[in-house]
mmCIF file of C-alpha atoms and ligand atoms in Angstrom:
data_model
loop_
_atom_site.group_PDB
_atom_site.id
_atom_site.type_symbol
_atom_site.label_atom_id
_atom_site.label_comp_id
_atom_site.label_asym_id
_atom_site.label_seq_id
_atom_site.Cartn_x
_atom_site.Cartn_y
_atom_site.Cartn_z
ATOM 1 C CA MET A 1 0.036 -0.094 -0.086
ATOM 2 C CA SER A 2 1.609 3.498 -1.125
ATOM 3 C CA PHE A 3 0.439 6.698 -0.691
ATOM 4 C CA LYS A 4 0.600 10.142 -3.009
ATOM 5 C CA VAL A 5 2.072 12.643 -0.792
ATOM 6 C CA ALA A 6 2.405 16.539 -1.538
ATOM 7 C CA VAL A 7 5.033 18.660 0.203
ATOM 8 C CA VAL A 8 3.926 22.452 0.400
ATOM 9 C CA GLY A 9 6.910 24.574 1.061
ATOM 10 C CA ALA A 10 9.198 22.233 -0.293
ATOM 11 C CA THR A 11 11.871 24.770 -0.971
ATOM 12 C CA GLY A 12 11.928 26.038 2.590
ATOM 13 C CA ASN A 13 13.836 24.806 5.606
ATOM 14 C CA VAL A 14 11.146 22.565 6.862
ATOM 15 C CA GLY A 15 10.121 21.235 3.400
ATOM 16 C CA HIS A 16 13.651 20.094 2.572
ATOM 17 C CA GLU A 17 13.606 18.184 5.854
ATOM 18 C CA MET A 18 10.173 16.586 5.198
ATOM 19 C CA LEU A 19 11.556 15.341 2.001
ATOM 20 C CA ASP A 20 14.842 14.034 3.415
ATOM 21 C CA ILE A 21 12.799 12.290 6.159
ATOM 22 C CA LEU A 22 10.360 10.575 3.799
ATOM 23 C CA ALA A 23 13.286 9.292 2.077
ATOM 24 C CA GLU A 24 15.032 8.120 5.078
ATOM 25 C CA ARG A 25 12.307 6.563 6.880
ATOM 26 C CA ALA A 26 11.188 4.664 3.566
ATOM 27 C CA PHE A 27 7.753 6.316 3.733
ATOM 28 C CA PRO A 28 5.470 4.211 1.634
ATOM 29 C CA VAL A 29 4.908 6.647 -1.443
ATOM 30 C CA SER A 30 3.550 6.054 -4.803
ATOM 31 C CA GLU A 31 4.527 9.449 -5.663
ATOM 32 C CA VAL A 32 6.051 12.657 -3.977
ATOM 33 C CA VAL A 33 4.902 16.195 -5.399
ATOM 34 C CA ALA A 34 7.173 19.121 -4.207
ATOM 35 C CA LEU A 35 5.071 22.480 -4.202
ATOM 36 C CA ALA A 36 5.796 25.904 -3.574
ATOM 37 C CA SER A 37 5.009 29.563 -4.563
ATOM 38 C CA THR A 38 4.818 30.268 -8.319
ATOM 39 C CA ARG A 39 8.293 32.147 -7.625
ATOM 40 C CA SER A 40 9.724 28.625 -7.559
ATOM 41 C CA ILE A 41 8.189 26.926 -10.538
ATOM 42 C CA GLY A 42 11.000 24.512 -12.114
ATOM 43 C CA THR A 43 13.354 24.675 -9.202
ATOM 44 C CA GLU A 44 14.946 21.290 -8.342
ATOM 45 C CA VAL A 45 14.686 19.862 -4.797
ATOM 46 C CA SER A 46 16.253 16.652 -3.791
ATOM 47 C CA PHE A 47 13.931 13.443 -2.883
ATOM 48 C CA GLY A 48 16.339 10.678 -1.752
ATOM 49 C CA ASP A 49 18.473 9.850 -5.058
ATOM 50 C CA LYS A 50 15.737 11.535 -7.179
ATOM 51 C CA THR A 51 15.420 15.037 -8.232
ATOM 52 C CA LEU A 52 12.056 16.708 -8.225
ATOM 53 C CA LYS A 53 10.956 19.874 -10.168
ATOM 54 C CA VAL A 54 8.933 22.185 -8.135
ATOM 55 C CA LYS A 55 5.242 23.015 -9.033
ATOM 56 C CA ALA A 56 3.044 25.724 -7.928
ATOM 57 C CA LEU A 57 0.649 25.168 -5.096
ATOM 58 C CA ASP A 58 -1.787 27.573 -6.960
ATOM 59 C CA HIS A 59 -2.108 25.398 -10.067
ATOM 60 C CA TYR A 60 -2.220 22.141 -8.155
ATOM 61 C CA ASP A 61 -5.191 19.825 -8.074
ATOM 62 C CA PHE A 62 -5.193 17.506 -4.785
ATOM 63 C CA SER A 63 -8.074 15.537 -5.938
ATOM 64 C CA ASP A 64 -5.954 12.227 -6.051
ATOM 65 C CA THR A 65 -3.412 13.104 -3.485
ATOM 66 C CA ASP A 66 -3.748 11.218 -0.046
ATOM 67 C CA ILE A 67 -1.471 13.209 2.315
ATOM 68 C CA CYS A 68 -0.238 16.742 2.271
ATOM 69 C CA LEU A 69 2.573 18.067 4.491
ATOM 70 C CA MET A 70 2.038 21.760 4.725
ATOM 71 C CA SER A 71 4.684 24.124 5.691
ATOM 72 C CA ALA A 72 4.575 27.285 3.818
ATOM 73 C CA GLY A 73 3.448 29.647 6.754
ATOM 74 C CA GLY A 74 0.150 30.579 8.460
ATOM 75 C CA ALA A 75 -1.408 32.816 5.584
ATOM 76 C CA VAL A 76 -0.876 30.091 3.018
ATOM 77 C CA SER A 77 -2.179 27.378 5.409
ATOM 78 C CA LYS A 78 -5.160 29.499 6.410
ATOM 79 C CA GLU A 79 -6.414 30.042 2.687
ATOM 80 C CA TRP A 80 -5.409 26.161 1.310
ATOM 81 C CA SER A 81 -5.742 23.739 4.182
ATOM 82 C CA PRO A 82 -9.557 23.721 4.116
ATOM 83 C CA LYS A 83 -9.700 23.627 0.546
ATOM 84 C CA ILE A 84 -7.348 20.716 0.356
ATOM 85 C CA GLY A 85 -9.024 19.056 2.951
ATOM 86 C CA ALA A 86 -12.486 19.450 1.303
ATOM 87 C CA GLN A 87 -10.713 17.639 -1.705
ATOM 88 C CA GLY A 88 -10.099 14.489 0.456
ATOM 89 C CA CYS A 89 -6.620 14.826 1.069
ATOM 90 C CA VAL A 90 -5.420 14.997 4.618
ATOM 91 C CA VAL A 91 -3.413 17.850 5.663
ATOM 92 C CA ILE A 92 -0.641 17.737 8.098
ATOM 93 C CA ASP A 93 0.071 21.457 8.769
ATOM 94 C CA ASN A 94 3.155 23.199 10.584
ATOM 95 C CA SER A 95 1.851 26.775 11.044
ATOM 96 C CA SER A 96 0.166 27.755 14.102
ATOM 97 C CA THR A 97 -3.222 28.612 12.156
ATOM 98 C CA TRP A 98 -5.141 25.549 13.249
ATOM 99 C CA ARG A 99 -3.416 24.359 16.248
ATOM 100 C CA MET A 100 -6.211 25.507 18.757
ATOM 101 C CA HIS A 101 -9.024 24.887 16.496
ATOM 102 C CA PRO A 102 -11.581 22.577 18.310
ATOM 103 C CA ASP A 103 -11.969 20.332 15.224
ATOM 104 C CA VAL A 104 -8.223 19.950 14.599
ATOM 105 C CA PRO A 105 -6.375 17.415 16.502
ATOM 106 C CA LEU A 106 -2.831 18.713 17.766
ATOM 107 C CA VAL A 107 -0.463 15.760 17.874
ATOM 108 C CA VAL A 108 3.074 14.648 18.928
ATOM 109 C CA PRO A 109 2.760 10.896 18.273
ATOM 110 C CA GLU A 110 5.013 9.980 21.422
ATOM 111 C CA VAL A 111 2.390 12.004 23.629
ATOM 112 C CA ASN A 112 -1.116 11.780 22.077
ATOM 113 C CA ALA A 113 -1.006 9.614 19.017
ATOM 114 C CA ALA A 114 -4.539 8.536 19.504
ATOM 115 C CA ALA A 115 -6.100 12.120 19.062
ATOM 116 C CA ALA A 116 -4.783 11.759 15.438
ATOM 117 C CA ALA A 117 -8.061 9.879 14.709
ATOM 118 C CA GLY A 118 -10.091 13.078 15.185
ATOM 119 C CA PHE A 119 -8.907 14.558 11.928
ATOM 120 C CA ARG A 120 -12.131 13.892 9.816
ATOM 121 C CA LYS A 121 -14.224 16.864 10.409
ATOM 122 C CA MET A 122 -11.805 19.043 8.446
ATOM 123 C CA ASN A 123 -9.124 16.612 7.239
ATOM 124 C CA ILE A 124 -6.516 18.703 9.058
ATOM 125 C CA ILE A 125 -4.054 17.721 11.883
ATOM 126 C CA ALA A 126 -1.770 20.471 13.364
ATOM 127 C CA ASN A 127 1.731 20.043 14.303
ATOM 128 C CA PRO A 128 2.637 21.980 17.514
ATOM 129 C CA ASN A 129 5.450 24.778 17.967
ATOM 130 C CA CYS A 130 8.808 23.549 17.750
ATOM 131 C CA SER A 131 9.544 24.406 21.411
ATOM 132 C CA THR A 132 6.403 22.882 22.456
ATOM 133 C CA ALA A 133 7.096 19.514 20.453
ATOM 134 C CA GLN A 134 10.336 18.707 22.023
ATOM 135 C CA LEU A 135 9.088 20.087 25.784
ATOM 136 C CA VAL A 136 5.703 17.646 25.610
ATOM 137 C CA VAL A 137 8.124 14.466 24.580
ATOM 138 C CA ALA A 138 10.060 15.126 27.638
ATOM 139 C CA LEU A 139 7.171 16.104 30.102
ATOM 140 C CA LYS A 140 4.894 13.153 29.151
ATOM 141 C CA PRO A 141 6.684 10.236 30.861
ATOM 142 C CA LEU A 142 7.505 12.469 33.956
ATOM 143 C CA HIS A 143 3.758 13.480 34.078
ATOM 144 C CA GLU A 144 2.516 9.771 34.029
ATOM 145 C CA HIS A 145 4.886 8.851 36.796
ATOM 146 C CA PHE A 146 4.826 11.988 39.096
ATOM 147 C CA GLY A 147 2.051 14.053 37.914
ATOM 148 C CA ILE A 148 3.292 17.410 36.844
ATOM 149 C CA LYS A 149 1.472 20.519 38.494
ATOM 150 C CA ARG A 150 3.745 23.485 37.120
ATOM 151 C CA VAL A 151 6.470 23.995 34.549
ATOM 152 C CA VAL A 152 8.739 26.935 34.051
ATOM 153 C CA VAL A 153 10.697 26.771 30.749
ATOM 154 C CA SER A 154 13.020 29.126 29.200
ATOM 155 C CA THR A 155 14.127 28.569 25.640
ATOM 156 C CA TYR A 156 17.231 29.205 23.522
ATOM 157 C CA GLN A 157 15.801 29.054 20.080
ATOM 158 C CA SER A 158 17.739 28.818 17.010
ATOM 159 C CA VAL A 159 17.362 31.303 13.833
ATOM 160 C CA SER A 160 16.136 28.309 11.631
ATOM 161 C CA GLY A 161 12.909 28.617 13.558
ATOM 162 C CA ALA A 162 12.391 32.099 11.763
ATOM 163 C CA GLY A 163 12.794 30.329 8.290
ATOM 164 C CA LYS A 164 15.314 30.646 5.589
ATOM 165 C CA GLU A 165 15.508 34.601 6.225
ATOM 166 C CA GLY A 166 16.342 34.080 9.802
ATOM 167 C CA MET A 167 19.268 31.963 8.795
ATOM 168 C CA ASP A 168 20.696 34.260 6.209
ATOM 169 C CA GLU A 169 20.286 37.287 8.888
ATOM 170 C CA LEU A 170 22.656 35.395 11.125
ATOM 171 C CA PHE A 171 24.986 34.645 8.544
ATOM 172 C CA ASN A 172 25.215 38.056 6.875
ATOM 173 C CA GLN A 173 25.453 39.861 10.334
ATOM 174 C CA THR A 174 28.214 37.689 11.502
ATOM 175 C CA ARG A 175 29.997 38.353 8.232
ATOM 176 C CA ALA A 176 29.576 42.010 8.414
ATOM 177 C CA VAL A 177 30.768 42.336 12.104
ATOM 178 C CA PHE A 178 34.151 40.794 11.031
ATOM 179 C CA SER A 179 34.357 42.827 7.610
ATOM 180 C CA ALA A 180 33.184 46.145 9.563
ATOM 181 C CA GLY A 181 30.148 46.264 7.245
ATOM 182 C CA GLU A 182 26.702 47.411 8.219
ATOM 183 C CA VAL A 183 24.884 45.013 10.615
ATOM 184 C CA ALA A 184 21.373 45.642 9.454
ATOM 185 C CA ALA A 185 18.456 43.991 11.479
ATOM 186 C CA LYS A 186 15.351 43.048 9.417
ATOM 187 C CA LYS A 187 13.923 39.474 10.240
ATOM 188 C CA PHE A 188 14.605 40.050 13.986
ATOM 189 C CA SER A 189 13.951 43.117 16.045
ATOM 190 C CA LYS A 190 17.666 43.721 17.029
ATOM 191 C CA ARG A 191 20.918 42.358 16.027
ATOM 192 C CA ILE A 192 21.134 38.537 16.405
ATOM 193 C CA SER A 193 24.855 37.919 15.750
ATOM 194 C CA PHE A 194 26.711 37.900 19.120
ATOM 195 C CA ASN A 195 23.428 38.531 20.905
ATOM 196 C CA VAL A 196 20.286 37.095 22.450
ATOM 197 C CA ILE A 197 16.827 38.414 21.907
ATOM 198 C CA PRO A 198 14.151 37.852 24.641
ATOM 199 C CA HIS A 199 11.314 38.297 22.053
ATOM 200 C CA ILE A 200 9.730 35.687 19.630
ATOM 201 C CA ASP A 201 6.532 36.306 17.803
ATOM 202 C CA VAL A 202 4.252 39.384 18.680
ATOM 203 C CA PHE A 203 3.609 40.890 22.141
ATOM 204 C CA MET A 204 0.205 40.059 23.713
ATOM 205 C CA GLU A 205 -1.793 42.270 26.018
ATOM 206 C CA ASP A 206 -0.256 40.696 29.365
ATOM 207 C CA GLY A 207 3.266 41.122 28.296
ATOM 208 C CA PHE A 208 3.827 37.710 27.164
ATOM 209 C CA THR A 209 4.740 36.875 23.501
ATOM 210 C CA LYS A 210 2.511 34.795 21.204
ATOM 211 C CA GLU A 211 5.408 32.362 21.291
ATOM 212 C CA GLU A 212 5.264 31.962 25.015
ATOM 213 C CA TRP A 213 1.502 31.850 24.818
ATOM 214 C CA LYS A 214 1.841 28.959 22.379
ATOM 215 C CA MET A 215 3.903 26.854 24.734
ATOM 216 C CA MET A 216 1.267 27.364 27.390
ATOM 217 C CA ALA A 217 -1.795 26.568 25.312
ATOM 218 C CA GLU A 218 -0.428 23.915 23.161
ATOM 219 C CA THR A 219 1.185 21.929 26.202
ATOM 220 C CA LYS A 220 -2.366 21.999 27.850
ATOM 221 C CA LYS A 221 -4.078 20.774 24.526
ATOM 222 C CA ILE A 222 -1.559 17.852 23.921
ATOM 223 C CA LEU A 223 -0.868 16.795 27.355
ATOM 224 C CA ASP A 224 -3.202 17.914 30.002
ATOM 225 C CA PRO A 225 -5.169 21.101 30.612
ATOM 226 C CA LYS A 226 -4.532 21.064 34.362
ATOM 227 C CA ILE A 227 -0.649 21.770 33.942
ATOM 228 C CA LYS A 228 0.285 25.338 34.665
ATOM 229 C CA LEU A 229 3.080 26.358 32.372
ATOM 230 C CA THR A 230 5.029 29.819 32.240
ATOM 231 C CA ALA A 231 7.562 30.402 29.440
ATOM 232 C CA THR A 232 10.305 32.788 28.509
ATOM 233 C CA CYS A 233 11.310 32.392 24.724
ATOM 234 C CA VAL A 234 14.665 33.715 23.607
ATOM 235 C CA ARG A 235 16.135 33.799 20.053
ATOM 236 C CA VAL A 236 19.886 32.869 20.138
ATOM 237 C CA PRO A 237 22.519 33.032 17.436
ATOM 238 C CA VAL A 238 22.391 29.215 16.627
ATOM 239 C CA PHE A 239 21.637 28.029 13.408
ATOM 240 C CA ILE A 240 19.722 24.774 14.171
ATOM 241 C CA GLY A 241 18.582 23.206 17.433
ATOM 242 C CA HIS A 242 16.386 24.447 20.282
ATOM 243 C CA SER A 243 17.367 24.367 23.655
ATOM 244 C CA GLU A 244 15.334 24.444 26.930
ATOM 245 C CA SER A 245 15.919 25.074 30.510
ATOM 246 C CA VAL A 246 12.815 23.363 32.422
ATOM 247 C CA ASN A 247 11.774 23.209 35.856
ATOM 248 C CA ILE A 248 8.688 21.304 36.934
ATOM 249 C CA GLU A 249 6.868 20.841 40.283
ATOM 250 C CA CYS A 250 5.126 17.446 40.603
ATOM 251 C CA GLU A 251 2.377 16.204 42.788
ATOM 252 C CA LYS A 252 4.496 13.031 43.985
ATOM 253 C CA PRO A 253 8.075 13.069 45.337
ATOM 254 C CA VAL A 254 10.933 12.887 42.309
ATOM 255 C CA THR A 255 14.560 11.819 42.465
ATOM 256 C CA ALA A 256 16.839 12.699 39.739
ATOM 257 C CA ASP A 257 17.797 9.102 39.480
ATOM 258 C CA GLU A 258 14.307 7.973 39.243
ATOM 259 C CA ALA A 259 13.638 10.580 36.469
ATOM 260 C CA ARG A 260 16.606 9.590 34.582
ATOM 261 C CA GLU A 261 15.586 5.981 34.335
ATOM 262 C CA ILE A 262 11.947 6.950 33.175
ATOM 263 C CA LEU A 263 13.300 9.410 30.457
ATOM 264 C CA ARG A 264 15.958 6.730 29.432
ATOM 265 C CA ALA A 265 12.853 4.276 28.779
ATOM 266 C CA ALA A 266 10.637 6.866 27.001
ATOM 267 C CA PRO A 267 10.209 6.995 23.266
ATOM 268 C CA GLY A 268 11.852 9.616 21.331
ATOM 269 C CA ILE A 269 14.186 10.464 24.276
ATOM 270 C CA LEU A 270 17.895 10.093 24.557
ATOM 271 C CA VAL A 271 19.385 10.872 28.054
ATOM 272 C CA ILE A 272 23.036 12.099 27.892
ATOM 273 C CA ASP A 273 23.720 13.326 31.501
ATOM 274 C CA LYS A 274 27.455 12.851 32.957
ATOM 275 C CA HIS A 275 28.382 15.095 35.505
ATOM 276 C CA GLU A 276 31.694 16.220 33.770
ATOM 277 C CA PRO A 277 32.576 18.792 31.128
ATOM 278 C CA GLY A 278 30.762 17.894 27.919
ATOM 279 C CA GLY A 279 28.646 15.373 29.580
ATOM 280 C CA TYR A 280 25.478 16.933 28.135
ATOM 281 C CA ILE A 281 24.180 17.794 24.762
ATOM 282 C CA THR A 282 24.362 21.098 22.869
ATOM 283 C CA PRO A 283 22.270 22.175 19.760
ATOM 284 C CA HIS A 284 25.250 21.695 17.615
ATOM 285 C CA GLU A 285 24.987 17.918 18.237
ATOM 286 C CA ALA A 286 21.561 17.494 18.122
ATOM 287 C CA ALA A 287 21.161 19.169 14.670
ATOM 288 C CA GLY A 288 20.409 16.623 11.809
ATOM 289 C CA GLU A 289 19.212 14.085 14.544
ATOM 290 C CA ASP A 290 15.827 12.891 15.324
ATOM 291 C CA ALA A 291 15.955 12.528 19.226
ATOM 292 C CA THR A 292 15.028 14.779 22.047
ATOM 293 C CA TYR A 293 18.014 14.907 24.221
ATOM 294 C CA ILE A 294 17.805 15.492 28.144
ATOM 295 C CA SER A 295 20.674 16.434 30.111
ATOM 296 C CA ARG A 296 21.605 18.215 33.308
ATOM 297 C CA ILE A 297 18.669 16.288 35.460
ATOM 298 C CA ARG A 298 18.628 17.380 38.864
ATOM 299 C CA GLU A 299 16.339 17.773 42.003
ATOM 300 C CA ASP A 300 15.272 21.350 42.430
ATOM 301 C CA ASN A 301 14.954 21.523 46.183
ATOM 302 C CA THR A 302 13.605 25.283 46.013
ATOM 303 C CA VAL A 303 10.031 23.794 45.521
ATOM 304 C CA GLU A 304 8.174 20.505 46.845
ATOM 305 C CA ASN A 305 8.660 17.520 44.503
ATOM 306 C CA GLY A 306 10.966 19.764 42.179
ATOM 307 C CA LEU A 307 13.011 18.664 39.241
ATOM 308 C CA ALA A 308 15.267 20.630 36.768
ATOM 309 C CA PHE A 309 16.678 19.584 33.316
ATOM 310 C CA TRP A 310 18.010 20.720 30.072
ATOM 311 C CA CYS A 311 16.296 19.540 26.752
ATOM 312 C CA VAL A 312 17.591 19.944 23.200
ATOM 313 C CA SER A 313 16.345 19.005 19.817
ATOM 314 C CA ASP A 314 16.493 19.794 15.985
ATOM 315 C CA ASN A 315 13.742 22.161 15.520
ATOM 316 C CA LEU A 316 13.399 21.452 11.922
ATOM 317 C CA ARG A 317 13.025 17.559 12.617
ATOM 318 C CA LYS A 318 11.293 16.926 15.844
ATOM 319 C CA GLY A 319 10.034 20.547 15.976
ATOM 320 C CA ALA A 320 8.513 20.327 12.386
ATOM 321 C CA ALA A 321 9.236 17.847 9.474
ATOM 322 C CA LEU A 322 9.794 14.544 11.533
ATOM 323 C CA ASN A 323 6.697 15.196 13.833
ATOM 324 C CA ALA A 324 4.658 15.678 10.588
ATOM 325 C CA VAL A 325 5.943 12.583 8.983
ATOM 326 C CA GLN A 326 5.366 10.700 12.264
ATOM 327 C CA ILE A 327 1.722 11.960 12.186
ATOM 328 C CA ALA A 328 1.399 10.491 8.547
ATOM 329 C CA GLU A 329 2.802 7.289 9.877
ATOM 330 C CA VAL A 330 0.314 7.140 12.623
ATOM 331 C CA LEU A 331 -2.597 7.450 10.196
ATOM 332 C CA ILE A 332 -1.320 4.748 8.099
ATOM 333 C CA ASN A 333 -0.132 2.456 10.958
ATOM 334 C CA ARG A 334 -3.797 2.667 12.526
ATOM 335 C CA LYS A 335 -5.462 2.408 9.314
ATOM 336 C CA LEU A 336 -7.141 5.721 9.510
ATOM 337 C CA ILE A 337 -6.533 6.349 5.707
ATOM 338 C CA GLN A 338 -6.349 4.195 2.792
ATOM 339 C CA PRO A 339 -4.661 5.289 -0.756
ATOM 340 C CA ARG A 340 -7.294 7.007 -2.911
ATOM 341 C CA LYS A 341 -5.751 5.763 -6.269
ATOM 342 C CA LYS A 342 -5.226 2.083 -6.249
ATOM 343 C CA ALA A 343 -1.807 1.147 -7.680
ATOM 344 C CA ALA A 344 -1.757 0.045 -11.462
HETATM 345 N N1 LIG B 401 11.641 26.459 11.220
HETATM 346 C C1 LIG B 401 10.949 25.634 12.315
HETATM 347 O O1 LIG B 401 11.666 25.331 13.391
HETATM 348 C C2 LIG B 401 9.626 25.746 12.301
HETATM 349 C C3 LIG B 401 8.914 24.774 13.312
HETATM 350 C C4 LIG B 401 7.666 24.465 13.249
HETATM 351 C C5 LIG B 401 7.018 24.968 12.400
HETATM 352 N N2 LIG B 401 7.431 25.817 11.389
HETATM 353 C C6 LIG B 401 6.238 26.306 10.341
HETATM 354 O O2 LIG B 401 6.572 25.675 8.979
HETATM 355 C C7 LIG B 401 6.540 26.891 8.296
HETATM 356 C C8 LIG B 401 7.660 27.123 7.197
HETATM 357 O O3 LIG B 401 8.627 27.242 7.740
HETATM 358 P P1 LIG B 401 10.289 27.363 7.182
HETATM 359 O O4 LIG B 401 11.144 27.486 8.360
HETATM 360 O O5 LIG B 401 10.472 26.121 6.326
HETATM 361 O O6 LIG B 401 10.192 28.572 6.270
HETATM 362 P P2 LIG B 401 10.838 28.918 5.097
HETATM 363 O O7 LIG B 401 12.308 28.247 4.961
HETATM 364 O O8 LIG B 401 10.962 30.408 4.981
HETATM 365 O O9 LIG B 401 10.081 28.291 3.717
HETATM 366 C C9 LIG B 401 8.935 28.748 3.502
HETATM 367 C C10 LIG B 401 8.374 27.967 2.360
HETATM 368 O O10 LIG B 401 6.937 28.414 2.131
HETATM 369 C C11 LIG B 401 6.775 28.572 0.607
HETATM 370 N N3 LIG B 401 5.721 29.628 0.272
HETATM 371 C C12 LIG B 401 5.738 30.806 0.764
HETATM 372 N N4 LIG B 401 4.508 31.511 0.031
HETATM 373 C C13 LIG B 401 4.012 30.373 -0.572
HETATM 374 C C14 LIG B 401 2.798 30.323 -1.329
HETATM 375 N N5 LIG B 401 2.311 31.764 -1.514
HETATM 376 N N6 LIG B 401 2.323 29.373 -2.002
HETATM 377 C C15 LIG B 401 3.078 28.219 -1.703
HETATM 378 N N7 LIG B 401 4.225 28.174 -1.077
HETATM 379 C C16 LIG B 401 4.714 29.241 -0.395
HETATM 380 C C17 LIG B 401 8.178 29.016 0.244
HETATM 381 O O11 LIG B 401 8.288 28.796 -1.199
HETATM 382 P P3 LIG B 401 9.290 29.868 -1.948
HETATM 383 O O12 LIG B 401 10.542 29.289 -1.950
HETATM 384 O O13 LIG B 401 8.566 29.537 -3.332
HETATM 385 O O14 LIG B 401 8.957 31.249 -1.595
HETATM 386 C C18 LIG B 401 9.065 27.906 1.070
HETATM 387 O O15 LIG B 401 8.878 26.756 0.311
HETATM 388 C C19 LIG B 401 6.096 28.082 8.792
HETATM 389 O O16 LIG B 401 4.578 27.889 9.117
HETATM 390 C C20 LIG B 401 6.566 27.906 10.263
HETATM 391 O O17 LIG B 401 5.893 28.697 11.231
HETATM 392 C C21 LIG B 401 8.821 26.140 11.113
#
């Protein structure tokens, strides 16, 4: 059984990763179609050892496509996802547009795979924000064992989370600093090279940013509405890989050793936690990898039943493309979809 898959945003950071991951995991495809804006018509992208010519989303007919992996931003998704879904093709969307919609499941397969079954009302499934995806993978096993009441998280988010333009800005500014050129800030509100910026997405009325709000709201939808979460989201001059400093308060007593064992056994997680220089994971090592890495696990004695840890993952993979492909695998493995076009 094989499926016709369209990747929308195939020329972007996440789209490239989607194509790589479909090929790496030998996803059962009958055909893969690469789509982007009209600007990219005819551009070539790689899919395994094949080269695909990019077609325009505007001119594409989805009536015999089974799965659409969408990563072309919120405005494109808002306009196109319902239309594609109405043609019977399941959209797995990476933007924030549909995440909190009551008829759209928000899924991280290691945490709430069963929720994917609720996709039929709109034929859309949402992928969470990159920072939320890796966080809930880490929180889920701890919540099952110790009952998490409250989470305090500070993020250190790479520039690839802001797309190709974010990566270009870090590169160009860094080069300009060394060549005494002009360090112009366009994508980010302040200079990102040799700096950190405590601001991602727009400001909300209460002083939090939308990125911080997304972490709070999405964790509740995916994991447990009772969990209280507060976040500070910070952009750092790293190309790929988001890091998070996490403190949790639990209902039950928790030791660092117990937490380490539970996290070691949990799906999607690798624990690297030696109490010595270099005995932890940094974004540089997590880039290009699928795991969510946990390091620096320790008891936090400033609160009752407290635990602190460090969590790192590739934002383009677990934070976006890998999670989307895993959702598509859930649909197939649980027989929630069938190919529309029978193989000849
Ligand atoms: N980067 C992350 O860590 C991350 C994590 C989670 C979710 N996401 C989400 O994933 C999406 C894409 O992110 P990205 O980092 O891959 O951005 P990106 O590198 O800037 O790529 C954007 C892609 O969207 C395409 N696109 C733009 N306008 C289009 C249109 N009108 N019709 C069709 N395609 C259009 C672009 O095609 P052209 O090349 O033709 O312009 C390009 O392929 C965003 O919604 C983002 O919020 C990103």
